[in-house]
């Protein structure tokens, strides 16, 4: 398997809300008692092995299992940037994905120290991941407000599983105002892990990139973004105190509550360039408010 072939950055991955594998129609009733059919995302269990060792079972929509496996291992500091991945095997019938490396791996002790995070769908983190971000220096990128308004508008108007069925999170890799890779999953940690795996698979430079998420800016999202080497993290939702503290510690630009012409930055404000007249920016359309409503997701 060739893991370092460079893919052009204009080659965009976007959600496919018409993919019949990802949602199903469920019958019920509404508040008036009328019969309704609602499309809902399908969760599947995916078990990840690193070489011969079982690592975790994840609940996922399972549209990109190989990217999810690689990204999860990278963001948990189990797969190192210097590792040579010899194969990624996915068995659809068994719902198992196996990542094989030249380096012998044994994470029995690390697996015992697993900590559940605040992310939906049972996100996990390991103690040494915090130590692994201490020595990371993020690049001196910039975030122009014109890019911010452009990318949020494009993302909010892109057909997605969220707009089709709800109950799902999205994460988007962007360069300037252009979305490059848009992933969705039942947990935002899965969505960002799939982006990490895609970046690794195609040797994408993280230094001038932006991560956008529909979910909260938690410690887990901060850690994963820093692990990926991306200097800017944006959300339409709000912050947690630890997420902000970690972002300030490592110099990550953290922008939340980005809806319409409004946003709040609580870390890395020095990267922001105010080049857009906000009087020319439209407020968020009512249809797109479903992605955050008036309260933090």
PDB file of C-alpha atoms in Angstrom, residues 51-284:
ATOM      1  CA  UNK A  51      -0.568  -5.410  14.119  1.00  0.00           C
ATOM      2  CA  UNK A  52      -1.780  -8.310  16.340  1.00  0.00           C
ATOM      3  CA  UNK A  53      -3.112  -6.169  19.207  1.00  0.00           C
ATOM      4  CA  UNK A  54      -6.729  -5.108  19.604  1.00  0.00           C
ATOM      5  CA  UNK A  55      -6.776  -1.368  20.330  1.00  0.00           C
ATOM      6  CA  UNK A  56     -10.381  -0.148  20.473  1.00  0.00           C
ATOM      7  CA  UNK A  57     -13.908  -0.686  19.184  1.00  0.00           C
ATOM      8  CA  UNK A  58     -15.416   2.524  17.823  1.00  0.00           C
ATOM      9  CA  UNK A  59     -18.982   3.472  16.946  1.00  0.00           C
ATOM     10  CA  UNK A  60     -18.891   5.075  13.506  1.00  0.00           C
ATOM     11  CA  UNK A  61     -20.867   5.563  10.316  1.00  0.00           C
ATOM     12  CA  UNK A  62     -17.920   3.682   8.806  1.00  0.00           C
ATOM     13  CA  UNK A  63     -17.634   5.446   5.465  1.00  0.00           C
ATOM     14  CA  UNK A  64     -13.810   5.732   5.595  1.00  0.00           C
ATOM     15  CA  UNK A  65     -12.583   2.975   7.953  1.00  0.00           C
ATOM     16  CA  UNK A  66      -8.990   3.049   6.704  1.00  0.00           C
ATOM     17  CA  UNK A  67      -8.622   6.809   7.243  1.00  0.00           C
ATOM     18  CA  UNK A  68     -10.307   6.522  10.647  1.00  0.00           C
ATOM     19  CA  UNK A  69      -7.911   3.774  11.736  1.00  0.00           C
ATOM     20  CA  UNK A  70      -4.777   5.642  10.660  1.00  0.00           C
ATOM     21  CA  UNK A  71      -5.959   8.949  12.124  1.00  0.00           C
ATOM     22  CA  UNK A  72      -6.963   7.414  15.439  1.00  0.00           C
ATOM     23  CA  UNK A  73      -3.567   5.765  15.881  1.00  0.00           C
ATOM     24  CA  UNK A  74      -1.728   8.944  14.894  1.00  0.00           C
ATOM     25  CA  UNK A  75      -3.729  11.132  17.249  1.00  0.00           C
ATOM     26  CA  UNK A  76      -3.298   8.659  20.124  1.00  0.00           C
ATOM     27  CA  UNK A  77       0.489   8.658  19.579  1.00  0.00           C
ATOM     28  CA  UNK A  78       0.443   4.941  18.765  1.00  0.00           C
ATOM     29  CA  UNK A  79       1.418   5.424  15.134  1.00  0.00           C
ATOM     30  CA  UNK A  80       4.458   7.666  14.770  1.00  0.00           C
ATOM     31  CA  UNK A  81       5.114   9.935  11.778  1.00  0.00           C
ATOM     32  CA  UNK A  82       8.312   7.962  11.171  1.00  0.00           C
ATOM     33  CA  UNK A  83       6.540   4.589  11.143  1.00  0.00           C
ATOM     34  CA  UNK A  84       6.323   2.624   7.913  1.00  0.00           C
ATOM     35  CA  UNK A  85       2.786   1.341   7.413  1.00  0.00           C
ATOM     36  CA  UNK A  86       2.964  -1.839   5.363  1.00  0.00           C
ATOM     37  CA  UNK A  87      -0.779  -2.448   5.027  1.00  0.00           C
ATOM     38  CA  UNK A  88      -4.251  -1.375   6.119  1.00  0.00           C
ATOM     39  CA  UNK A  89      -6.739  -4.236   5.871  1.00  0.00           C
ATOM     40  CA  UNK A  90     -10.487  -3.734   6.231  1.00  0.00           C
ATOM     41  CA  UNK A  91     -12.885  -6.683   6.528  1.00  0.00           C
ATOM     42  CA  UNK A  92     -16.424  -5.437   5.928  1.00  0.00           C
ATOM     43  CA  UNK A  93     -18.062  -8.683   7.093  1.00  0.00           C
ATOM     44  CA  UNK A  94     -16.180  -8.785  10.405  1.00  0.00           C
ATOM     45  CA  UNK A  95     -16.194  -4.973  10.792  1.00  0.00           C
ATOM     46  CA  UNK A  96     -12.472  -5.065  11.596  1.00  0.00           C
ATOM     47  CA  UNK A  97      -9.618  -2.877  10.366  1.00  0.00           C
ATOM     48  CA  UNK A  98      -5.982  -3.906  10.880  1.00  0.00           C
ATOM     49  CA  UNK A  99      -3.057  -1.495  10.529  1.00  0.00           C
ATOM     50  CA  UNK A 100       0.300  -3.218  10.047  1.00  0.00           C
ATOM     51  CA  UNK A 101       3.672  -1.544  10.565  1.00  0.00           C
ATOM     52  CA  UNK A 102       7.309  -2.503  10.168  1.00  0.00           C
ATOM     53  CA  UNK A 103       7.919  -1.508  13.793  1.00  0.00           C
ATOM     54  CA  UNK A 104       6.878  -4.008  16.430  1.00  0.00           C
ATOM     55  CA  UNK A 105       4.260  -2.438  18.712  1.00  0.00           C
ATOM     56  CA  UNK A 106       2.985  -3.299  22.190  1.00  0.00           C
ATOM     57  CA  UNK A 107       0.610  -0.897  23.935  1.00  0.00           C
ATOM     58  CA  UNK A 108      -0.748  -3.155  26.677  1.00  0.00           C
ATOM     59  CA  UNK A 109       0.290  -0.775  29.458  1.00  0.00           C
ATOM     60  CA  UNK A 110      -0.978   2.273  27.595  1.00  0.00           C
ATOM     61  CA  UNK A 111      -4.370   0.685  26.973  1.00  0.00           C
ATOM     62  CA  UNK A 112      -4.848   0.218  30.720  1.00  0.00           C
ATOM     63  CA  UNK A 113      -4.628   3.985  31.228  1.00  0.00           C
ATOM     64  CA  UNK A 114      -7.336   4.883  28.733  1.00  0.00           C
ATOM     65  CA  UNK A 115      -9.483   7.883  29.731  1.00  0.00           C
ATOM     66  CA  UNK A 116     -12.956   8.593  28.389  1.00  0.00           C
ATOM     67  CA  UNK A 117     -13.316  12.108  27.017  1.00  0.00           C
ATOM     68  CA  UNK A 118     -16.265  14.487  26.853  1.00  0.00           C
ATOM     69  CA  UNK A 119     -16.790  13.793  23.140  1.00  0.00           C
ATOM     70  CA  UNK A 120     -19.996  12.076  22.083  1.00  0.00           C
ATOM     71  CA  UNK A 121     -19.816   8.409  21.018  1.00  0.00           C
ATOM     72  CA  UNK A 122     -17.187   7.448  23.605  1.00  0.00           C
ATOM     73  CA  UNK A 123     -14.035   9.324  22.637  1.00  0.00           C
ATOM     74  CA  UNK A 124     -10.847   8.228  24.396  1.00  0.00           C
ATOM     75  CA  UNK A 125      -7.482   9.756  25.190  1.00  0.00           C
ATOM     76  CA  UNK A 126      -4.257   8.452  26.691  1.00  0.00           C
ATOM     77  CA  UNK A 127      -2.093  10.138  29.305  1.00  0.00           C
ATOM     78  CA  UNK A 128       1.065  10.376  27.218  1.00  0.00           C
ATOM     79  CA  UNK A 129      -0.784  12.252  24.460  1.00  0.00           C
ATOM     80  CA  UNK A 130      -0.706  15.342  26.676  1.00  0.00           C
ATOM     81  CA  UNK A 131       3.046  14.953  27.033  1.00  0.00           C
ATOM     82  CA  UNK A 132       3.396  14.446  23.284  1.00  0.00           C
ATOM     83  CA  UNK A 133       1.987  17.907  22.477  1.00  0.00           C
ATOM     84  CA  UNK A 134       4.288  19.773  24.880  1.00  0.00           C
ATOM     85  CA  UNK A 135       7.188  19.816  22.410  1.00  0.00           C
ATOM     86  CA  UNK A 136       5.108  20.673  19.328  1.00  0.00           C
ATOM     87  CA  UNK A 137       5.698  24.118  17.818  1.00  0.00           C
ATOM     88  CA  UNK A 138       2.849  25.268  15.610  1.00  0.00           C
ATOM     89  CA  UNK A 139       3.678  27.293  12.478  1.00  0.00           C
ATOM     90  CA  UNK A 140       3.100  31.076  12.334  1.00  0.00           C
ATOM     91  CA  UNK A 141       0.121  30.932   9.995  1.00  0.00           C
ATOM     92  CA  UNK A 142      -2.563  33.585   9.662  1.00  0.00           C
ATOM     93  CA  UNK A 143      -6.345  33.545   9.648  1.00  0.00           C
ATOM     94  CA  UNK A 144      -7.916  36.274   7.530  1.00  0.00           C
ATOM     95  CA  UNK A 145     -11.486  37.073   8.494  1.00  0.00           C
ATOM     96  CA  UNK A 146     -12.389  37.010   4.785  1.00  0.00           C
ATOM     97  CA  UNK A 147     -11.267  33.351   4.729  1.00  0.00           C
ATOM     98  CA  UNK A 148     -13.251  32.606   7.883  1.00  0.00           C
ATOM     99  CA  UNK A 149     -16.481  33.988   6.451  1.00  0.00           C
ATOM    100  CA  UNK A 150     -15.885  32.296   3.111  1.00  0.00           C
ATOM    101  CA  UNK A 151     -15.183  28.845   4.501  1.00  0.00           C
ATOM    102  CA  UNK A 152     -18.050  28.901   7.021  1.00  0.00           C
ATOM    103  CA  UNK A 153     -20.492  29.912   4.288  1.00  0.00           C
ATOM    104  CA  UNK A 154     -19.268  27.147   1.961  1.00  0.00           C
ATOM    105  CA  UNK A 155     -19.400  24.519   4.711  1.00  0.00           C
ATOM    106  CA  UNK A 156     -22.874  25.500   5.913  1.00  0.00           C
ATOM    107  CA  UNK A 157     -24.293  25.345   2.393  1.00  0.00           C
ATOM    108  CA  UNK A 158     -22.642  22.050   1.381  1.00  0.00           C
ATOM    109  CA  UNK A 159     -25.077  19.085   1.215  1.00  0.00           C
ATOM    110  CA  UNK A 160     -24.321  16.911   4.231  1.00  0.00           C
ATOM    111  CA  UNK A 161     -25.559  14.052   6.365  1.00  0.00           C
ATOM    112  CA  UNK A 162     -26.282  16.574   9.100  1.00  0.00           C
ATOM    113  CA  UNK A 163     -28.683  18.533   6.937  1.00  0.00           C
ATOM    114  CA  UNK A 164     -30.195  15.256   5.699  1.00  0.00           C
ATOM    115  CA  UNK A 165     -30.525  13.378   8.993  1.00  0.00           C
ATOM    116  CA  UNK A 166     -29.032  15.365  11.898  1.00  0.00           C
ATOM    117  CA  UNK A 167     -27.467  13.612  14.914  1.00  0.00           C
ATOM    118  CA  UNK A 168     -23.989  13.804  13.438  1.00  0.00           C
ATOM    119  CA  UNK A 169     -20.880  16.017  13.570  1.00  0.00           C
ATOM    120  CA  UNK A 170     -18.690  17.389  10.812  1.00  0.00           C
ATOM    121  CA  UNK A 171     -15.019  18.357  10.643  1.00  0.00           C
ATOM    122  CA  UNK A 172     -13.511  20.111   7.641  1.00  0.00           C
ATOM    123  CA  UNK A 173      -9.893  20.654   6.607  1.00  0.00           C
ATOM    124  CA  UNK A 174      -9.531  24.025   4.895  1.00  0.00           C
ATOM    125  CA  UNK A 175      -6.828  26.072   3.211  1.00  0.00           C
ATOM    126  CA  UNK A 176      -7.557  29.789   3.351  1.00  0.00           C
ATOM    127  CA  UNK A 177     -11.290  30.037   2.517  1.00  0.00           C
ATOM    128  CA  UNK A 178     -11.510  26.724   0.667  1.00  0.00           C
ATOM    129  CA  UNK A 179     -12.715  23.427   2.194  1.00  0.00           C
ATOM    130  CA  UNK A 180     -10.460  20.540   1.129  1.00  0.00           C
ATOM    131  CA  UNK A 181     -11.665  17.483   3.050  1.00  0.00           C
ATOM    132  CA  UNK A 182     -15.088  17.344   4.748  1.00  0.00           C
ATOM    133  CA  UNK A 183     -15.723  14.345   7.017  1.00  0.00           C
ATOM    134  CA  UNK A 184     -18.759  13.498   9.147  1.00  0.00           C
ATOM    135  CA  UNK A 185     -19.370  10.942  11.896  1.00  0.00           C
ATOM    136  CA  UNK A 186     -21.432  10.300  15.001  1.00  0.00           C
ATOM    137  CA  UNK A 187     -18.569  11.735  17.075  1.00  0.00           C
ATOM    138  CA  UNK A 188     -16.492  14.755  16.121  1.00  0.00           C
ATOM    139  CA  UNK A 189     -13.373  12.906  17.310  1.00  0.00           C
ATOM    140  CA  UNK A 190     -14.006  10.272  14.614  1.00  0.00           C
ATOM    141  CA  UNK A 191     -14.516  12.947  11.972  1.00  0.00           C
ATOM    142  CA  UNK A 192     -11.233  14.697  12.795  1.00  0.00           C
ATOM    143  CA  UNK A 193      -9.401  11.350  12.996  1.00  0.00           C
ATOM    144  CA  UNK A 194     -10.568  10.565   9.459  1.00  0.00           C
ATOM    145  CA  UNK A 195      -9.094  13.865   8.322  1.00  0.00           C
ATOM    146  CA  UNK A 196      -5.818  13.016  10.083  1.00  0.00           C
ATOM    147  CA  UNK A 197      -5.727   9.656   8.298  1.00  0.00           C
ATOM    148  CA  UNK A 198      -6.477  11.277   4.944  1.00  0.00           C
ATOM    149  CA  UNK A 199      -3.711  13.827   5.475  1.00  0.00           C
ATOM    150  CA  UNK A 200      -1.237  11.100   6.405  1.00  0.00           C
ATOM    151  CA  UNK A 201      -2.279   8.941   3.455  1.00  0.00           C
ATOM    152  CA  UNK A 202      -1.692  11.786   1.004  1.00  0.00           C
ATOM    153  CA  UNK A 203       1.212  13.630   2.688  1.00  0.00           C
ATOM    154  CA  UNK A 204      -0.743  16.867   3.123  1.00  0.00           C
ATOM    155  CA  UNK A 205       1.212  19.754   4.672  1.00  0.00           C
ATOM    156  CA  UNK A 206      -0.641  20.916   7.834  1.00  0.00           C
ATOM    157  CA  UNK A 207       1.209  24.220   8.257  1.00  0.00           C
ATOM    158  CA  UNK A 208      -1.209  26.446   6.316  1.00  0.00           C
ATOM    159  CA  UNK A 209      -4.405  24.578   7.151  1.00  0.00           C
ATOM    160  CA  UNK A 210      -7.476  25.299   9.266  1.00  0.00           C
ATOM    161  CA  UNK A 211      -9.711  22.747  10.980  1.00  0.00           C
ATOM    162  CA  UNK A 212     -13.411  23.591  11.250  1.00  0.00           C
ATOM    163  CA  UNK A 213     -15.742  21.569  13.469  1.00  0.00           C
ATOM    164  CA  UNK A 214     -19.445  21.713  14.211  1.00  0.00           C
ATOM    165  CA  UNK A 215     -18.830  20.534  17.785  1.00  0.00           C
ATOM    166  CA  UNK A 216     -17.466  21.996  21.011  1.00  0.00           C
ATOM    167  CA  UNK A 217     -13.865  23.118  21.351  1.00  0.00           C
ATOM    168  CA  UNK A 218     -12.863  20.610  24.002  1.00  0.00           C
ATOM    169  CA  UNK A 219      -9.484  19.458  25.284  1.00  0.00           C
ATOM    170  CA  UNK A 220      -9.723  16.444  22.969  1.00  0.00           C
ATOM    171  CA  UNK A 221     -10.279  18.574  19.860  1.00  0.00           C
ATOM    172  CA  UNK A 222      -7.421  20.861  20.880  1.00  0.00           C
ATOM    173  CA  UNK A 223      -5.064  17.927  21.412  1.00  0.00           C
ATOM    174  CA  UNK A 224      -5.956  16.265  18.123  1.00  0.00           C
ATOM    175  CA  UNK A 225      -5.538  19.501  16.149  1.00  0.00           C
ATOM    176  CA  UNK A 226      -2.120  20.145  17.717  1.00  0.00           C
ATOM    177  CA  UNK A 227      -1.063  16.525  17.132  1.00  0.00           C
ATOM    178  CA  UNK A 228      -1.909  17.040  13.458  1.00  0.00           C
ATOM    179  CA  UNK A 229       0.315  20.149  13.326  1.00  0.00           C
ATOM    180  CA  UNK A 230      -2.568  22.438  12.326  1.00  0.00           C
ATOM    181  CA  UNK A 231      -2.314  25.954  13.826  1.00  0.00           C
ATOM    182  CA  UNK A 232      -5.971  27.093  13.658  1.00  0.00           C
ATOM    183  CA  UNK A 233      -9.140  25.451  15.003  1.00  0.00           C
ATOM    184  CA  UNK A 234     -12.573  26.965  14.317  1.00  0.00           C
ATOM    185  CA  UNK A 235     -16.012  25.927  15.541  1.00  0.00           C
ATOM    186  CA  UNK A 236     -19.573  27.108  15.225  1.00  0.00           C
ATOM    187  CA  UNK A 237     -20.003  25.913  18.833  1.00  0.00           C
ATOM    188  CA  UNK A 238     -18.445  27.000  22.147  1.00  0.00           C
ATOM    189  CA  UNK A 239     -15.456  26.256  24.356  1.00  0.00           C
ATOM    190  CA  UNK A 240     -14.494  24.273  27.423  1.00  0.00           C
ATOM    191  CA  UNK A 241     -12.067  25.772  29.953  1.00  0.00           C
ATOM    192  CA  UNK A 242      -9.493  23.015  29.516  1.00  0.00           C
ATOM    193  CA  UNK A 243      -9.715  23.251  25.740  1.00  0.00           C
ATOM    194  CA  UNK A 244      -8.879  26.963  25.976  1.00  0.00           C
ATOM    195  CA  UNK A 245      -6.091  26.408  28.542  1.00  0.00           C
ATOM    196  CA  UNK A 246      -4.385  23.792  26.367  1.00  0.00           C
ATOM    197  CA  UNK A 247      -4.742  25.959  23.254  1.00  0.00           C
ATOM    198  CA  UNK A 248      -3.058  28.869  25.032  1.00  0.00           C
ATOM    199  CA  UNK A 249      -0.318  26.607  26.323  1.00  0.00           C
ATOM    200  CA  UNK A 250       0.691  25.463  22.830  1.00  0.00           C
ATOM    201  CA  UNK A 251      -0.203  28.603  20.840  1.00  0.00           C
ATOM    202  CA  UNK A 252      -3.185  27.209  18.936  1.00  0.00           C
ATOM    203  CA  UNK A 253      -5.577  29.784  17.483  1.00  0.00           C
ATOM    204  CA  UNK A 254      -9.005  28.895  18.869  1.00  0.00           C
ATOM    205  CA  UNK A 255     -12.082  30.517  17.305  1.00  0.00           C
ATOM    206  CA  UNK A 256     -15.555  29.555  18.487  1.00  0.00           C
ATOM    207  CA  UNK A 257     -19.198  30.561  18.022  1.00  0.00           C
ATOM    208  CA  UNK A 258     -18.456  31.296  14.366  1.00  0.00           C
ATOM    209  CA  UNK A 259     -21.924  31.904  12.958  1.00  0.00           C
ATOM    210  CA  UNK A 260     -22.785  34.432  10.291  1.00  0.00           C
ATOM    211  CA  UNK A 261     -20.637  37.513  10.903  1.00  0.00           C
ATOM    212  CA  UNK A 262     -19.950  36.697  14.565  1.00  0.00           C
ATOM    213  CA  UNK A 263     -17.073  34.796  16.171  1.00  0.00           C
ATOM    214  CA  UNK A 264     -15.072  34.742  19.417  1.00  0.00           C
ATOM    215  CA  UNK A 265     -11.330  34.005  19.670  1.00  0.00           C
ATOM    216  CA  UNK A 266      -9.942  32.912  23.053  1.00  0.00           C
ATOM    217  CA  UNK A 267      -6.431  31.848  22.041  1.00  0.00           C
ATOM    218  CA  UNK A 268      -3.902  32.746  19.352  1.00  0.00           C
ATOM    219  CA  UNK A 269      -5.587  36.025  18.451  1.00  0.00           C
ATOM    220  CA  UNK A 270      -2.318  37.324  16.987  1.00  0.00           C
ATOM    221  CA  UNK A 271      -2.865  35.158  13.879  1.00  0.00           C
ATOM    222  CA  UNK A 272      -6.149  36.883  13.004  1.00  0.00           C
ATOM    223  CA  UNK A 273      -6.087  39.514  10.259  1.00  0.00           C
ATOM    224  CA  UNK A 274      -9.246  41.659  10.087  1.00  0.00           C
ATOM    225  CA  UNK A 275      -9.477  42.204   6.337  1.00  0.00           C
ATOM    226  CA  UNK A 276     -13.266  41.873   5.881  1.00  0.00           C
ATOM    227  CA  UNK A 277     -15.849  44.616   6.357  1.00  0.00           C
ATOM    228  CA  UNK A 278     -18.428  42.820   8.514  1.00  0.00           C
ATOM    229  CA  UNK A 279     -21.176  45.085   7.164  1.00  0.00           C
ATOM    230  CA  UNK A 280     -20.855  43.132   3.914  1.00  0.00           C
ATOM    231  CA  UNK A 281     -21.232  39.737   5.634  1.00  0.00           C
ATOM    232  CA  UNK A 282     -24.679  38.123   5.774  1.00  0.00           C
ATOM    233  CA  UNK A 283     -26.125  36.630   8.930  1.00  0.00           C
ATOM    234  CA  UNK A 284     -26.536  32.858   8.986  1.00  0.00           C
TER     235      UNK A 284
END
